[in-house]
GROMACS .gro file of C-alpha atoms in nm:
model
  124
    1MET     CA    1  11.332  34.058  -8.759
    2ASN     CA    2  11.417  34.017  -8.384
    3GLU     CA    3  11.380  33.650  -8.206
    4SER     CA    4  11.050  33.753  -8.050
    5GLN     CA    5  10.892  33.839  -8.411
    6ALA     CA    6  11.042  33.511  -8.556
    7ARG     CA    7  10.905  33.291  -8.279
    8GLN     CA    8  10.562  33.474  -8.353
    9GLU     CA    9  10.612  33.400  -8.734
   10THR     CA   10  10.708  33.046  -8.668
   11GLU     CA   11  10.388  32.976  -8.451
   12ARG     CA   12  10.146  33.119  -8.715
   13LEU     CA   13  10.317  32.939  -8.998
   14GLU     CA   14  10.274  32.613  -8.767
   15LYS     CA   15   9.927  32.698  -8.699
   16ALA     CA   16   9.841  32.766  -9.043
   17MET     CA   17  10.018  32.426  -9.150
   18GLU     CA   18   9.805  32.255  -8.881
   19GLU     CA   19   9.508  32.412  -9.032
   20ASN     CA   20   9.586  32.296  -9.348
   21ARG     CA   21   9.669  31.940  -9.281
   22ASN     CA   22   9.306  31.930  -9.081
   23LEU     CA   23   9.141  32.073  -9.393
   24LYS     CA   24   9.298  31.786  -9.634
   25GLU     CA   25   9.204  31.551  -9.378
   26THR     CA   26   8.829  31.654  -9.376
   27VAL     CA   27   8.827  31.691  -9.753
   28SER     CA   28   8.966  31.359  -9.778
   29GLN     CA   29   8.727  31.204  -9.534
   30MET     CA   30   8.438  31.370  -9.758
   31GLN     CA   31   8.558  31.215 -10.074
   32ILE     CA   32   8.636  30.851  -9.890
   33GLN     CA   33   8.236  30.872  -9.783
   34THR     CA   34   8.147  30.985 -10.132
   35LYS     CA   35   8.317  30.700 -10.294
   36LYS     CA   36   8.188  30.475 -10.063
   37GLU     CA   37   7.804  30.590 -10.095
   38ASN     CA   38   7.873  30.551 -10.475
   39ASP     CA   39   8.021  30.188 -10.475
   40ASN     CA   40   7.737  30.087 -10.253
   41GLU     CA   41   7.474  30.238 -10.520
   42LYS     CA   42   7.674  30.078 -10.799
   43ARG     CA   43   7.634  29.721 -10.601
   44LYS     CA   44   7.269  29.792 -10.568
   45TYR     CA   45   7.219  29.888 -10.914
   46ASP     CA   46   7.438  29.585 -11.048
   47ASP     CA   47   7.237  29.364 -10.845
   48LEU     CA   48   6.918  29.511 -10.984
   49LEU     CA   49   7.027  29.469 -11.330
   50ALA     CA   50   7.147  29.107 -11.256
   51ARG     CA   51   6.795  29.015 -11.118
   52ILE     CA   52   6.634  29.160 -11.440
   53ASN     CA   53   6.881  28.961 -11.683
   54ARG     CA   54   6.786  28.668 -11.492
   55GLY     CA   55   6.442  28.741 -11.531
   56THR     CA   56   6.341  28.741 -11.140
   57VAL     CA   57   6.257  29.074 -11.159
   58ARG     CA   58   6.032  29.215 -11.474
   59VAL     CA   59   6.013  29.582 -11.533
   60SER     CA   60   5.712  29.692 -11.736
   61VAL     CA   61   5.537  30.043 -11.789
   62PRO     CA   62   5.170  30.123 -11.834
   63ALA     CA   63   5.048  30.094 -12.218
   64SER     CA   64   4.780  30.189 -12.445
   65ALA     CA   65   4.576  29.892 -12.629
   66CYS     CA   66   4.370  29.914 -12.939
   67VAL     CA   67   4.181  29.630 -12.757
   68ASP     CA   68   4.075  29.612 -12.400
   69VAL     CA   69   4.275  29.330 -12.302
   70SER     CA   70   4.045  29.271 -12.007
   71GLU     CA   71   3.766  29.227 -12.257
   72ALA     CA   72   3.976  28.981 -12.493
   73GLY     CA   73   4.127  28.769 -12.219
   74HIS     CA   74   4.268  28.789 -11.880
   75SER     CA   75   4.548  29.032 -11.878
   76GLY     CA   76   4.717  28.886 -11.571
   77THR     CA   77   4.619  29.174 -11.333
   78ASP     CA   78   4.322  29.267 -11.120
   79ASP     CA   79   4.320  29.633 -11.204
   80ARG     CA   80   4.266  29.575 -11.580
   81GLU     CA   81   4.567  29.792 -11.646
   82THR     CA   82   4.747  29.728 -11.976
   83ARG     CA   83   5.134  29.711 -11.950
   84ALA     CA   84   5.395  29.654 -12.167
   85GLU     CA   85   5.710  29.451 -12.046
   86LEU     CA   86   6.044  29.577 -12.126
   87ASP     CA   87   6.338  29.400 -12.265
   88PRO     CA   88   6.640  29.378 -12.023
   89ALA     CA   89   6.862  29.623 -12.250
   90THR     CA   90   6.588  29.887 -12.258
   91ALA     CA   91   6.511  29.881 -11.882
   92GLU     CA   92   6.903  29.900 -11.849
   93SER     CA   93   6.899  30.225 -12.067
   94ILE     CA   94   6.634  30.385 -11.874
   95LEU     CA   95   6.784  30.301 -11.483
   96ALA     CA   96   7.113  30.437 -11.634
   97VAL     CA   97   6.964  30.783 -11.645
   98GLY     CA   98   6.864  30.739 -11.303
   99ARG     CA   99   7.183  30.596 -11.180
  100ASP     CA  100   7.387  30.852 -11.358
  101GLY     CA  101   7.210  31.147 -11.239
  102ASP     CA  102   7.203  31.025 -10.870
  103THR     CA  103   7.555  30.987 -10.890
  104ALA     CA  104   7.615  31.339 -11.042
  105ILE     CA  105   7.400  31.458 -10.752
  106ARG     CA  106   7.601  31.290 -10.495
  107ASP     CA  107   7.948  31.442 -10.648
  108LEU     CA  108   7.795  31.790 -10.669
  109ASN     CA  109   7.703  31.752 -10.290
  110LEU     CA  110   8.058  31.645 -10.237
  111CYS     CA  111   8.212  31.975 -10.405
  112ILE     CA  112   7.957  32.184 -10.249
  113ASP     CA  113   8.083  32.008  -9.919
  114GLN     CA  114   8.405  32.089  -9.976
  115TYR     CA  115   8.351  32.428 -10.086
  116ASN     CA  116   8.185  32.508  -9.744
  117ALA     CA  117   8.494  32.362  -9.532
  118VAL     CA  118   8.746  32.546  -9.736
  119LYS     CA  119   8.535  32.863  -9.711
  120SER     CA  120   8.470  32.796  -9.331
  121ALA     CA  121   8.827  32.731  -9.267
  122ILE     CA  122   8.918  33.040  -9.426
  123THR     CA  123   8.698  33.280  -9.257
  124ASP     CA  124   8.744  33.131  -8.894
   0.00000   0.00000   0.00000
């Protein structure tokens, strides 16, 4: 290998190392952003659970009644819909399904974004 070839090889390696550093930085920023999003959503979820447990937020679902509640007495609503209030533990269990699904989707989107960043770096 002569001096010119050695210089070209050195430049090629330096360019590859710079591209690698840039790719690592891009992936790192993606991971940081996803962590911030997950942390933010966790805070919202924890706040909602705290309000449910304090009783400031009540969770209810439509329910069927054997007796028409509106005929037997006032149901507390004007729409005459029978509702069943969930206890905090049950509400938490149901909400956890959505929380876990949302987190999994954000994590999967991160994986896809990282894959596309690497793919783009390789094909450029």
